[in-house]
Short mmCIF file of C-alpha atoms and ligand atoms in Angstrom, two decimals:
data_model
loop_
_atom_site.label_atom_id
_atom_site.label_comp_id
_atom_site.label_asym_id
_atom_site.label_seq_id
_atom_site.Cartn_x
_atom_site.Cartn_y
_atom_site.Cartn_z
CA UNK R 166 -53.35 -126.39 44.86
CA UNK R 167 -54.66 -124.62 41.18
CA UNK R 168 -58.32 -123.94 41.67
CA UNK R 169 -60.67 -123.73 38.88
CA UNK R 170 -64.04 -122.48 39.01
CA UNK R 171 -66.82 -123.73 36.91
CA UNK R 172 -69.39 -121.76 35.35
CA UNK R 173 -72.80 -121.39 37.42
CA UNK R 174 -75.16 -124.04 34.63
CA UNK R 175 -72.04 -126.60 34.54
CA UNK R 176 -71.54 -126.87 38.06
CA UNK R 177 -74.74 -129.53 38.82
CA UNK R 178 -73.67 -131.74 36.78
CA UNK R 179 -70.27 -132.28 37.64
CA UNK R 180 -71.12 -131.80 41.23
CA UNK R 181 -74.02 -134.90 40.72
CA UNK R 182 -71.39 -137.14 39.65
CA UNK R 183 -70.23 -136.55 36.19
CA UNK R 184 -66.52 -136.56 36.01
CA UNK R 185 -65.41 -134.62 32.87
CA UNK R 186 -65.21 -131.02 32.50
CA UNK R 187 -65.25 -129.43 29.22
CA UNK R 188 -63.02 -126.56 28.50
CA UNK R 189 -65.59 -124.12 27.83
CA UNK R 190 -67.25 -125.09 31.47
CA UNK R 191 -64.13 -123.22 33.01
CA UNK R 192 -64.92 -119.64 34.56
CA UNK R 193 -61.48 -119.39 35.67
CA UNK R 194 -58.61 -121.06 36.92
CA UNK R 195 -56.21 -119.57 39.72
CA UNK R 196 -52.59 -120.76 40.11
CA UNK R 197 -50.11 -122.31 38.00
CA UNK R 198 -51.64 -124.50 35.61
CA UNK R 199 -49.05 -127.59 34.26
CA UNK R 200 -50.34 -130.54 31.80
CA UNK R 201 -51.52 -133.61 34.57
CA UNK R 202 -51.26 -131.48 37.38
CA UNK R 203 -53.78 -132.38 39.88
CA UNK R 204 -56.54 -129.25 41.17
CA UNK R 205 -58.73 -128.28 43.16
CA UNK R 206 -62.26 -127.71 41.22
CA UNK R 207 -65.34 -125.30 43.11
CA UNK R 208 -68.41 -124.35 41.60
CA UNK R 209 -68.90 -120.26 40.64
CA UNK R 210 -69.72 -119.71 44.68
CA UNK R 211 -66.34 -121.70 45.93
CA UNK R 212 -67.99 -124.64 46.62
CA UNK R 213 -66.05 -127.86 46.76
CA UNK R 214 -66.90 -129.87 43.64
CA UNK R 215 -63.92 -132.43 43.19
CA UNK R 216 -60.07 -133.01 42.71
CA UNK R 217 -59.25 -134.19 39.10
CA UNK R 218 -56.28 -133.72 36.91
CA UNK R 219 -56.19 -130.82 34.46
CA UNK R 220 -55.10 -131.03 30.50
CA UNK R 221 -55.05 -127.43 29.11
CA UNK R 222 -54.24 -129.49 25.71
CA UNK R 223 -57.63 -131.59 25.88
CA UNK R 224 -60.88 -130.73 25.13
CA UNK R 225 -61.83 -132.62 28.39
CA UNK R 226 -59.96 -130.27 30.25
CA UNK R 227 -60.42 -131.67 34.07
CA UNK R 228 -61.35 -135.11 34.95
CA UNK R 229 -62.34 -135.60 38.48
CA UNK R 230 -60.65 -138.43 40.40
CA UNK R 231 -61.76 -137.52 43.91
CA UNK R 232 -64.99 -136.51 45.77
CA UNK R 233 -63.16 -135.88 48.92
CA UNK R 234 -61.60 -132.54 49.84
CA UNK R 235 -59.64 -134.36 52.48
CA UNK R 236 -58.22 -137.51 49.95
CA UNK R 237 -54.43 -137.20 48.34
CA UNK R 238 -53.90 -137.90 45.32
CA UNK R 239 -50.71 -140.27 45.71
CA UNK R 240 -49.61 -143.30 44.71
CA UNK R 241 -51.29 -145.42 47.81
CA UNK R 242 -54.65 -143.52 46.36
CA UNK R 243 -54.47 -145.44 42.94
CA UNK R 244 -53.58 -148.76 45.16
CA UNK R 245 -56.96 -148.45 47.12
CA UNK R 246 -59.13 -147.71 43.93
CA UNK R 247 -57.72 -150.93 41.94
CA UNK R 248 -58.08 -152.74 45.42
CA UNK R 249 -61.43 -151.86 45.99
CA UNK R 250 -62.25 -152.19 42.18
CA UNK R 251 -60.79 -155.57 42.54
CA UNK R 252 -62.94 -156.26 45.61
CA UNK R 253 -66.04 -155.70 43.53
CA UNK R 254 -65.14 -157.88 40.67
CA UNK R 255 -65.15 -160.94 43.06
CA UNK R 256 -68.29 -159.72 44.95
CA UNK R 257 -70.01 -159.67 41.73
CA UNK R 258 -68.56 -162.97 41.17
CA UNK R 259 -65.33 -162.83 38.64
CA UNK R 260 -62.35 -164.77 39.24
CA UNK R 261 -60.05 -165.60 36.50
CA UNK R 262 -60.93 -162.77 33.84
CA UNK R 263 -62.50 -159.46 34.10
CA UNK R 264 -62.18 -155.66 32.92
CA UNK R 265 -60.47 -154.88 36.37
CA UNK R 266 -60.63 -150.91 35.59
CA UNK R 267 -62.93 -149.32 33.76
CA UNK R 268 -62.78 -145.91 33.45
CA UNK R 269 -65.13 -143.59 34.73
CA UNK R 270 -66.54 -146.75 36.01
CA UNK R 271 -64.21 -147.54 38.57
CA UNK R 272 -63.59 -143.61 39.15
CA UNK R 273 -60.33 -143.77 38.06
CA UNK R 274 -61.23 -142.17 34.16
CA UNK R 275 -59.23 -142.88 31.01
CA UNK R 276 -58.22 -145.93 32.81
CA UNK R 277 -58.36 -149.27 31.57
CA UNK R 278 -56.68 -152.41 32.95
CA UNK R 279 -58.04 -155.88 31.43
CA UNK R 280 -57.02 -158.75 33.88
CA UNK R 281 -56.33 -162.31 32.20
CA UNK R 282 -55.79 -164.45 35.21
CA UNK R 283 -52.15 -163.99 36.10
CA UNK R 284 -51.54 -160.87 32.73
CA UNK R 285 -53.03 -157.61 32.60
CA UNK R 286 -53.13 -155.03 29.84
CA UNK R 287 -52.99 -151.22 30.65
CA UNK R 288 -54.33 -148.34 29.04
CA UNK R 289 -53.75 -144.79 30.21
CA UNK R 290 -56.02 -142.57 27.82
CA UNK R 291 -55.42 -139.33 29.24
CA UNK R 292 -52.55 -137.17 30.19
CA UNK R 293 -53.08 -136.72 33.89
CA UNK R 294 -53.71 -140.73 33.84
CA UNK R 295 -50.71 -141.54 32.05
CA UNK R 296 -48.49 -139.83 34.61
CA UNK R 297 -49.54 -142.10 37.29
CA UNK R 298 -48.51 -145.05 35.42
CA UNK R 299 -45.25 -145.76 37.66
CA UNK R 300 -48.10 -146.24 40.88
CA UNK R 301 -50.62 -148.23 38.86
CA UNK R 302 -48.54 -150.76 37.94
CA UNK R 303 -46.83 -151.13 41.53
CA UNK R 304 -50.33 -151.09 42.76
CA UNK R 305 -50.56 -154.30 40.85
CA UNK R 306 -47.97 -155.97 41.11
CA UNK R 307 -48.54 -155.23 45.08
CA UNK R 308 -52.20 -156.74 44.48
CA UNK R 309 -51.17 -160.01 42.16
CA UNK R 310 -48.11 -160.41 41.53
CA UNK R 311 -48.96 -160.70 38.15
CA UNK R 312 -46.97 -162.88 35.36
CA UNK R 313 -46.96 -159.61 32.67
CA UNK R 314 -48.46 -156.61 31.92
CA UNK R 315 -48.60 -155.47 28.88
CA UNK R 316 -49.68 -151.61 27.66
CA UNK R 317 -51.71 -150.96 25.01
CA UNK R 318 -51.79 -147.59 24.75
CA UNK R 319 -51.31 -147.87 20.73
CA UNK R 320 -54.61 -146.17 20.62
CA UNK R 321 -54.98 -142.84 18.39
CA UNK R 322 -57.09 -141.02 20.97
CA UNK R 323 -54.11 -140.49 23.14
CA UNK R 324 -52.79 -137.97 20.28
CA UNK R 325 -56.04 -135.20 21.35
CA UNK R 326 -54.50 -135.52 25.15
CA UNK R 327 -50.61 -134.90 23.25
CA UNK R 328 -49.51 -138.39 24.45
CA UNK R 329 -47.65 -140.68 21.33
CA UNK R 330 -49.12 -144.20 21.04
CA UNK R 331 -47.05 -146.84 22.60
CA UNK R 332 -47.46 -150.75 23.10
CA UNK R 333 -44.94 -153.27 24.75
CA UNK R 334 -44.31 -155.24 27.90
CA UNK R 335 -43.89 -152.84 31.24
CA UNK R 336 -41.12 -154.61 32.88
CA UNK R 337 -39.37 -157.53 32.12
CA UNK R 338 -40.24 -159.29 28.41
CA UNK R 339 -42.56 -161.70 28.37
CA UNK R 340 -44.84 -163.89 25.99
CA UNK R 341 -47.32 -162.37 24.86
CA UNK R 342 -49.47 -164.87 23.51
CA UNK R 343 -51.31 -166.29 26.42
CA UNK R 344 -54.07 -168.94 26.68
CA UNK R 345 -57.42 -168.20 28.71
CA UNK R 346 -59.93 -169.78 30.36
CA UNK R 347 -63.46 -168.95 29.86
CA UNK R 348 -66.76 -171.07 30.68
CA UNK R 349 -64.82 -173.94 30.37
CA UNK R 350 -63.31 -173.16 27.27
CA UNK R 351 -59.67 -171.97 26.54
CA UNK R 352 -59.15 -169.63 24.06
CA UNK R 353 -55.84 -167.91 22.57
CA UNK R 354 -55.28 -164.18 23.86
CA UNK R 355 -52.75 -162.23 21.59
CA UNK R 356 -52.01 -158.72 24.03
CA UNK R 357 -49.44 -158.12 21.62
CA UNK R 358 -51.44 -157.58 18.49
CA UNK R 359 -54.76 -158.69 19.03
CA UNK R 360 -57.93 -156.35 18.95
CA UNK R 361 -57.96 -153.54 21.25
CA UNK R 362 -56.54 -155.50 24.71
CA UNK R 363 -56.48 -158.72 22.68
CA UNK R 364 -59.79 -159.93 23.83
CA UNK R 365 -63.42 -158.89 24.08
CA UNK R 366 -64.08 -159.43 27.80
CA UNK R 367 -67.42 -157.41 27.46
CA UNK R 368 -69.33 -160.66 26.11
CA UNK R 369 -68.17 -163.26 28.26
CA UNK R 370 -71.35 -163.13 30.40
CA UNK R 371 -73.38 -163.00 26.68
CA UNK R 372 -71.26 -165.85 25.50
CA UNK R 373 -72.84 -167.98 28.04
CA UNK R 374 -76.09 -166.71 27.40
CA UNK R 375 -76.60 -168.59 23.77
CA UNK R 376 -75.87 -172.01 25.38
CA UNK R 377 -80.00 -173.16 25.15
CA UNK R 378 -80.42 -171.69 21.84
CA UNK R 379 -77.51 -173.27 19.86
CA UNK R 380 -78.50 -177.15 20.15
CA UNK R 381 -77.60 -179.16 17.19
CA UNK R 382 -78.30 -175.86 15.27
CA UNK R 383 -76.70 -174.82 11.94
CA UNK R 384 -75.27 -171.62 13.02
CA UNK R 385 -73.69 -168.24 11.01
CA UNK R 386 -71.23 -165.73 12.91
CA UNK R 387 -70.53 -162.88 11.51
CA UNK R 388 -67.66 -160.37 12.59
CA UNK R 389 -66.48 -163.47 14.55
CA UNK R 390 -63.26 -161.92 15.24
CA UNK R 391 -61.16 -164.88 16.72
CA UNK R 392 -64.13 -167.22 16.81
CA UNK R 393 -65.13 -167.09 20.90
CA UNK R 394 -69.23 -166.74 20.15
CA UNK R 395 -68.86 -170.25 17.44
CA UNK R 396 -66.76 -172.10 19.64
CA UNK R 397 -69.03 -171.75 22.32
CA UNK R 398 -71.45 -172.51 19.91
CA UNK R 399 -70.04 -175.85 19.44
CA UNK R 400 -69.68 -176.37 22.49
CA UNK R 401 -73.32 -175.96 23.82
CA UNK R 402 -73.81 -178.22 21.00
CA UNK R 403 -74.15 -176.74 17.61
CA UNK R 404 -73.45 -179.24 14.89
CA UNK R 405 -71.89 -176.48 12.69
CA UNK R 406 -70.64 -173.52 13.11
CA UNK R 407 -69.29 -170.59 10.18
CA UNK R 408 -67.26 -168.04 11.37
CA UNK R 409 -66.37 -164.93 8.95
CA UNK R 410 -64.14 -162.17 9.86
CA UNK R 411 -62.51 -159.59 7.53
CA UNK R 412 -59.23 -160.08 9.41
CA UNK R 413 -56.93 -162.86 8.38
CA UNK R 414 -55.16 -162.78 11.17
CA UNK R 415 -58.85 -162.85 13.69
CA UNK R 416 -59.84 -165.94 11.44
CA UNK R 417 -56.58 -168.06 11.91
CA UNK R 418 -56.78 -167.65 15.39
CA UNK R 419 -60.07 -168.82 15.09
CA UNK R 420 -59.15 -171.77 13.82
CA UNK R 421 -56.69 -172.39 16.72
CA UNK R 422 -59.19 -171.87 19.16
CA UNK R 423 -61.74 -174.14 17.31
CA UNK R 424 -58.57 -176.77 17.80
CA UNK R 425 -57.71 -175.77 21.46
CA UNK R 426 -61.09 -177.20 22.43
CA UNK R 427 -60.89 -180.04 20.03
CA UNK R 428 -64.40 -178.53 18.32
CA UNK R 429 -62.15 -178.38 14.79
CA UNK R 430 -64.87 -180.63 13.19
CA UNK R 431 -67.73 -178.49 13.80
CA UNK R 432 -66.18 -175.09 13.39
CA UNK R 433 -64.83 -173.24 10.39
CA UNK R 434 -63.80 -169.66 9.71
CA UNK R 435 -63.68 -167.99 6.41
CA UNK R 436 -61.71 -164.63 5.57
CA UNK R 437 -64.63 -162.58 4.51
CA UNK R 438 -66.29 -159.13 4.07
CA UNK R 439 -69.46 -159.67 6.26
CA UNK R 440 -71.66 -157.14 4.36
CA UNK R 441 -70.95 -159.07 1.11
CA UNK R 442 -71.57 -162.20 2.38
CA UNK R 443 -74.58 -160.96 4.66
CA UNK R 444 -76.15 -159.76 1.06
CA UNK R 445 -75.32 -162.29 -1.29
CA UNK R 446 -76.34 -165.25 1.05
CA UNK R 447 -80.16 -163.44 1.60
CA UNK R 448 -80.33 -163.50 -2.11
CA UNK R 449 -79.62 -166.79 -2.47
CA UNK R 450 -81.82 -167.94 -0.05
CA UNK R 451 -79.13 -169.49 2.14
CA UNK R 452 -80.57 -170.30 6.03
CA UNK R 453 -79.08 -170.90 9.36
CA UNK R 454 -81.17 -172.16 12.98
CA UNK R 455 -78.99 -169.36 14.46
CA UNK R 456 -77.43 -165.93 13.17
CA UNK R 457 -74.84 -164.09 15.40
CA UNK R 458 -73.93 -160.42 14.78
CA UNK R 459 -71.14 -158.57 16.62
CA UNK R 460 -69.83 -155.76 13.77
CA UNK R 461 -67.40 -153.09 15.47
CA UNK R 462 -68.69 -149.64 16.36
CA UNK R 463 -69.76 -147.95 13.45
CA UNK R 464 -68.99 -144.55 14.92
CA UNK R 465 -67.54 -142.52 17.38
CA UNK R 466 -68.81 -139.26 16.66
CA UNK R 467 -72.31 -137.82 16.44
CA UNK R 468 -72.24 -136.57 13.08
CA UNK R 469 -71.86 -139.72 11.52
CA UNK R 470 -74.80 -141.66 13.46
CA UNK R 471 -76.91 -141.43 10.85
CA UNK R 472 -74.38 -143.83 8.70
CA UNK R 473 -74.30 -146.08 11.92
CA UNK R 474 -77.96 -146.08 11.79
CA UNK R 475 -77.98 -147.55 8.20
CA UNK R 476 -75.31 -150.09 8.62
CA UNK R 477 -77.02 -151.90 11.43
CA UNK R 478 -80.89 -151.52 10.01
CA UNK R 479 -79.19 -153.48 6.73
CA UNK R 480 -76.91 -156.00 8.36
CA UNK R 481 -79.52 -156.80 10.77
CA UNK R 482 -82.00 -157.26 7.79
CA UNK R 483 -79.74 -159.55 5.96
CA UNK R 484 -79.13 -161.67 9.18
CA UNK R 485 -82.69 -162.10 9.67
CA UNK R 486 -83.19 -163.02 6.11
CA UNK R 487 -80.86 -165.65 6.72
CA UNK R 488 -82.17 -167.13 10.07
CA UNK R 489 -84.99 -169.83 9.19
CA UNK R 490 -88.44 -169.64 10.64
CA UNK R 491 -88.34 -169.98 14.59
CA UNK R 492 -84.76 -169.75 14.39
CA UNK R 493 -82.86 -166.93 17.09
CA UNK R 494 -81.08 -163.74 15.60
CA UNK R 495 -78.13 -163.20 18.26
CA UNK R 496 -76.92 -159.44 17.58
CA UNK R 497 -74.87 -157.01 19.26
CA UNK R 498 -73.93 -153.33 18.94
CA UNK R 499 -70.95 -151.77 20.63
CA UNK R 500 -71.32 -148.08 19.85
CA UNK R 501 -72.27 -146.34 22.78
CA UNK R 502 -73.78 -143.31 20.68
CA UNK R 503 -76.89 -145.83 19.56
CA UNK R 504 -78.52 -146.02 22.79
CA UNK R 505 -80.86 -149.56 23.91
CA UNK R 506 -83.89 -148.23 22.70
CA UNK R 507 -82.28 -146.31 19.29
CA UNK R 508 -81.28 -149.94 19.18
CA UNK R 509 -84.34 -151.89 19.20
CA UNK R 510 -86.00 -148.96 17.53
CA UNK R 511 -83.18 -150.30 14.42
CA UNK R 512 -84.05 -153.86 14.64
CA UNK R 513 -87.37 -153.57 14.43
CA UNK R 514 -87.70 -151.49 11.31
CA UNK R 515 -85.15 -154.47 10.36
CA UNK R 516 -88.01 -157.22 11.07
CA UNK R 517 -90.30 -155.01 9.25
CA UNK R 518 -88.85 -154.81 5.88
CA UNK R 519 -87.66 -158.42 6.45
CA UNK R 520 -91.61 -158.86 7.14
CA UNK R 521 -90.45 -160.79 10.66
CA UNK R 522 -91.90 -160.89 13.65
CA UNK R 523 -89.31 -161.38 16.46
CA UNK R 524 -89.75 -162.70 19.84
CA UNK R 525 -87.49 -161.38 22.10
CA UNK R 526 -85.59 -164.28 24.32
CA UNK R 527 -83.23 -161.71 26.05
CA UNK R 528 -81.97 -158.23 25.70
CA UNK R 529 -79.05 -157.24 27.88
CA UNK R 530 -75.98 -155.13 28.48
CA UNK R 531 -72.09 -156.03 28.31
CA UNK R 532 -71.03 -158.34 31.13
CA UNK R 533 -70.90 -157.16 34.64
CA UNK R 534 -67.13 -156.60 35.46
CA UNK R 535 -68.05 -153.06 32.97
CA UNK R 536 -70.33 -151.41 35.63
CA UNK R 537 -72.73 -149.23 34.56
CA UNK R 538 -72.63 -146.24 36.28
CA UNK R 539 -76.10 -144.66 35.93
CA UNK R 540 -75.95 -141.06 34.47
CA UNK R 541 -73.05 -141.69 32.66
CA UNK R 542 -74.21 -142.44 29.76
CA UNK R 543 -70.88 -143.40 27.95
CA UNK R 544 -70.70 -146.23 30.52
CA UNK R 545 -73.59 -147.79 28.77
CA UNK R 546 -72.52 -148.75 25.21
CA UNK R 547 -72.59 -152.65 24.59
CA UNK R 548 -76.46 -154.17 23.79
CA UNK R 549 -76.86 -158.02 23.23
CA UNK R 550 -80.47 -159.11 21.92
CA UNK R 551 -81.05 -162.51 21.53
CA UNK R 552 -84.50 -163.21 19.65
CA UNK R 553 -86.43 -166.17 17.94
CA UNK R 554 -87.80 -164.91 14.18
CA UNK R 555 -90.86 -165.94 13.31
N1 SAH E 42 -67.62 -161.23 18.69
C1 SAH E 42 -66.22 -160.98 18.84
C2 SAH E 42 -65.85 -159.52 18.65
C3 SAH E 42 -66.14 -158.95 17.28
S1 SAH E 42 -65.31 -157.43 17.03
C4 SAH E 42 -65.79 -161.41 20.24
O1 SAH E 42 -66.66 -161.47 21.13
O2 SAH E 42 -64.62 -161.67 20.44
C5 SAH E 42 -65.75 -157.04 15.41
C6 SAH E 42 -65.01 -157.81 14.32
O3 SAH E 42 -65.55 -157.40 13.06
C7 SAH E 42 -63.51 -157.55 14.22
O4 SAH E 42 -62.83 -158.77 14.39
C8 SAH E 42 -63.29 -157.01 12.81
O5 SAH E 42 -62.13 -157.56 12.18
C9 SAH E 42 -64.52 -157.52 12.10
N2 SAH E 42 -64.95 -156.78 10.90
C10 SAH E 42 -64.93 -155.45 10.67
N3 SAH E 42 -65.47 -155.16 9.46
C11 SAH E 42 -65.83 -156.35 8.91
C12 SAH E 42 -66.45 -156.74 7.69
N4 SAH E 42 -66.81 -155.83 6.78
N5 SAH E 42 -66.68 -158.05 7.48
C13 SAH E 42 -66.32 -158.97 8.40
N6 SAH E 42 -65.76 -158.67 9.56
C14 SAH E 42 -65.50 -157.38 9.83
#
């Protein structure tokens, strides 16, 4: 097997549990070296450090899969990581729904597999991932005998590993639109062109969480994408709910899922820019009991956190604006660059210039079937903070 040596400062890390390596880590590598190929990485004394999968072509040049100089890397390895990653969804309590791989997570990195009851939706991110593809899905189909999968590897980051974007059905054609179940509630799922896998499976724990607050409240959601924070909203008793969404397309399925759960007459969802709205409704002096936030990441790259920064200090001090005294503020933030505190820190210069104070109610994570693996920090990214504004 290709060997490849890390540099002597590198080598702690990886070897303490950190599964990328970076091509300028790499002392040297001995053997033939092929795209996906799977090696054999040692620290700068030929210590044993891992078995990964090697991408000359990415920046992320190994990604260890294995701990274990004695474990193969075959198909029946892939089979007992989705098993056991499988296992732990149910001992954490999941059943129906759940991320089933994520990523680094789950040790299997640049896998993703969403699991919708009997459908699941595949993405390979990375080169030496993709290749295993043929075993994943048997390992599946072994596991659950599952209705569909569907890949969504339509995703541009593929292009830095020299993979093409590609979506479809693996297997034979099936319907893609699917309904789900969720705390009761059923909501439309479109794996075909819906969001990212169709559905935001981080927040179903958080969804749950707003069920106290929301009673007979007049409530605002913005970036409601297809309307799954309002309609529980209405459901936990809200007696009205506004949904806005830039998307057409997130805001009529909205509308269906309002219906699905016969909560039409409480819900609504407009077609709107958020920031626009956010703005001109604080002027006005328009005021909700509740205000939801869930805007997507702002960035991905470090450069540009600054501009993050900014866009959640002002959408979070419009929100506020809106939310009426001893009302709740229910806002999110999926870029994993803006740490929890960084987070916080941004809310509470928020309350300051909205001259707020904010009792916090709860302040969390995204839901459990995304394991946090501590010391990678990428595997932290989602925060939820629910708090009453005074
Ligand atoms: N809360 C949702 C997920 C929201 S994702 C859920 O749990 O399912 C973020 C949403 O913000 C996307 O649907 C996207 O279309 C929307 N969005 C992006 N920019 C926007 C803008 N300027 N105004 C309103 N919505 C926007």
């Amino acid at each position: 097997m290709t060997k490849v040596t890390l540099k002597r400062k590198i080598a702690p890390r990886v070897a303490n549990g950190h599964p990328w390596v970076f091509a300028n880590e790499v002392q040297g590598t001995e053997g033939a070296v092929g795209a996906g190929d799977i090696v054999r990485v040692e620290s700068h004394d030929g210590k044993y450090i891992g078995t990964g999968y090697i991408n000359p072509q990415s920046q992320i040049v190994v990604r260890i899969l294995s701990r274990d100089p004695k474990e193969v890397i075959d198909d029946n390895f892939f089979y007992k990581r989705i098993a056991r990653a499988w296992e732990y969804r149910q001992h954490i309590g999941y059943t129906e729904n759940c991320r089933l791989i994520f990523g680094e997570a789950d040790f299997l990195p640049a896998l993703i597999i969403d699991k919708f009851n009997d459908y699941f939706v595949l993405q390979t991110l990375a080169l030496g991932m993709d290749r295993w593809k043929g075993a994943i899905v048997e390992a599946l189909r072994r596991i659950f005998n599952p209705k569909g999968i569907y890949e969504r590897n339509d995703v541009p980051v593929r292009e830095l590993e020299g993979l093409q974007q590609v979506k479809g059905p693996i297997g034979p054609a099936f319907d893609p639109q699917i309904i789900i179940r969720e705390n009761g509630l059923k909501f439309h799922v479109d794996l075909e062109h819906g969001q990212k896998t169709g559905y935001f499976l981080d927040q179903q724990d958080n969804r749950r969480a707003i069920s106290a607050i929301v009673k007979d409240a007049d409530v605002l959601e913005a970036f409601c994408y297809t309307g799954t924070f309002g309609v529980h909203a209405a459901h936990y008793g809200a007696k009205n709910v506004l949904g806005l969404d830039i998307s057409e397309t997130a805001v009529a399925q909205a509308r269906r899922n309002a219906e699905l759960n016969g909560l039409q007459d409480r819900c609504a969802f407009e077609a709107m820019n958020a920031f626009d709205v956010l703005k001109a409704w604080s002027k006005e002096n328009r005021s909700y009991d509740v205000v939801m936030l869930d805007p997507p990441a702002f960035t991905k790259s470090r450069e540009n956190i600054q501009k993050a920064i900014t866009g959640y200090k002002e959408i979070n001090l419009r929100g506020m604006k809106l939310v009426r005294p001893g009302g709740f503020l229910v806002t999110s933030s999926c870029t994993n660059l803006v740490q929890p505190n960084l987070f916080l820190e941004i809310i509470a210069l928020a309350a300051k210039d909205a001259r707020r104070q904010l009792r916090q109610v709860t302040f969390r994570a995204q839901s459990s079937d995304h394991p946090i693996i501590w010391g990678m920090e990428n595997t932290e990214y989602l925060k939820f903070l629910m708090v009453q504004v005074l």
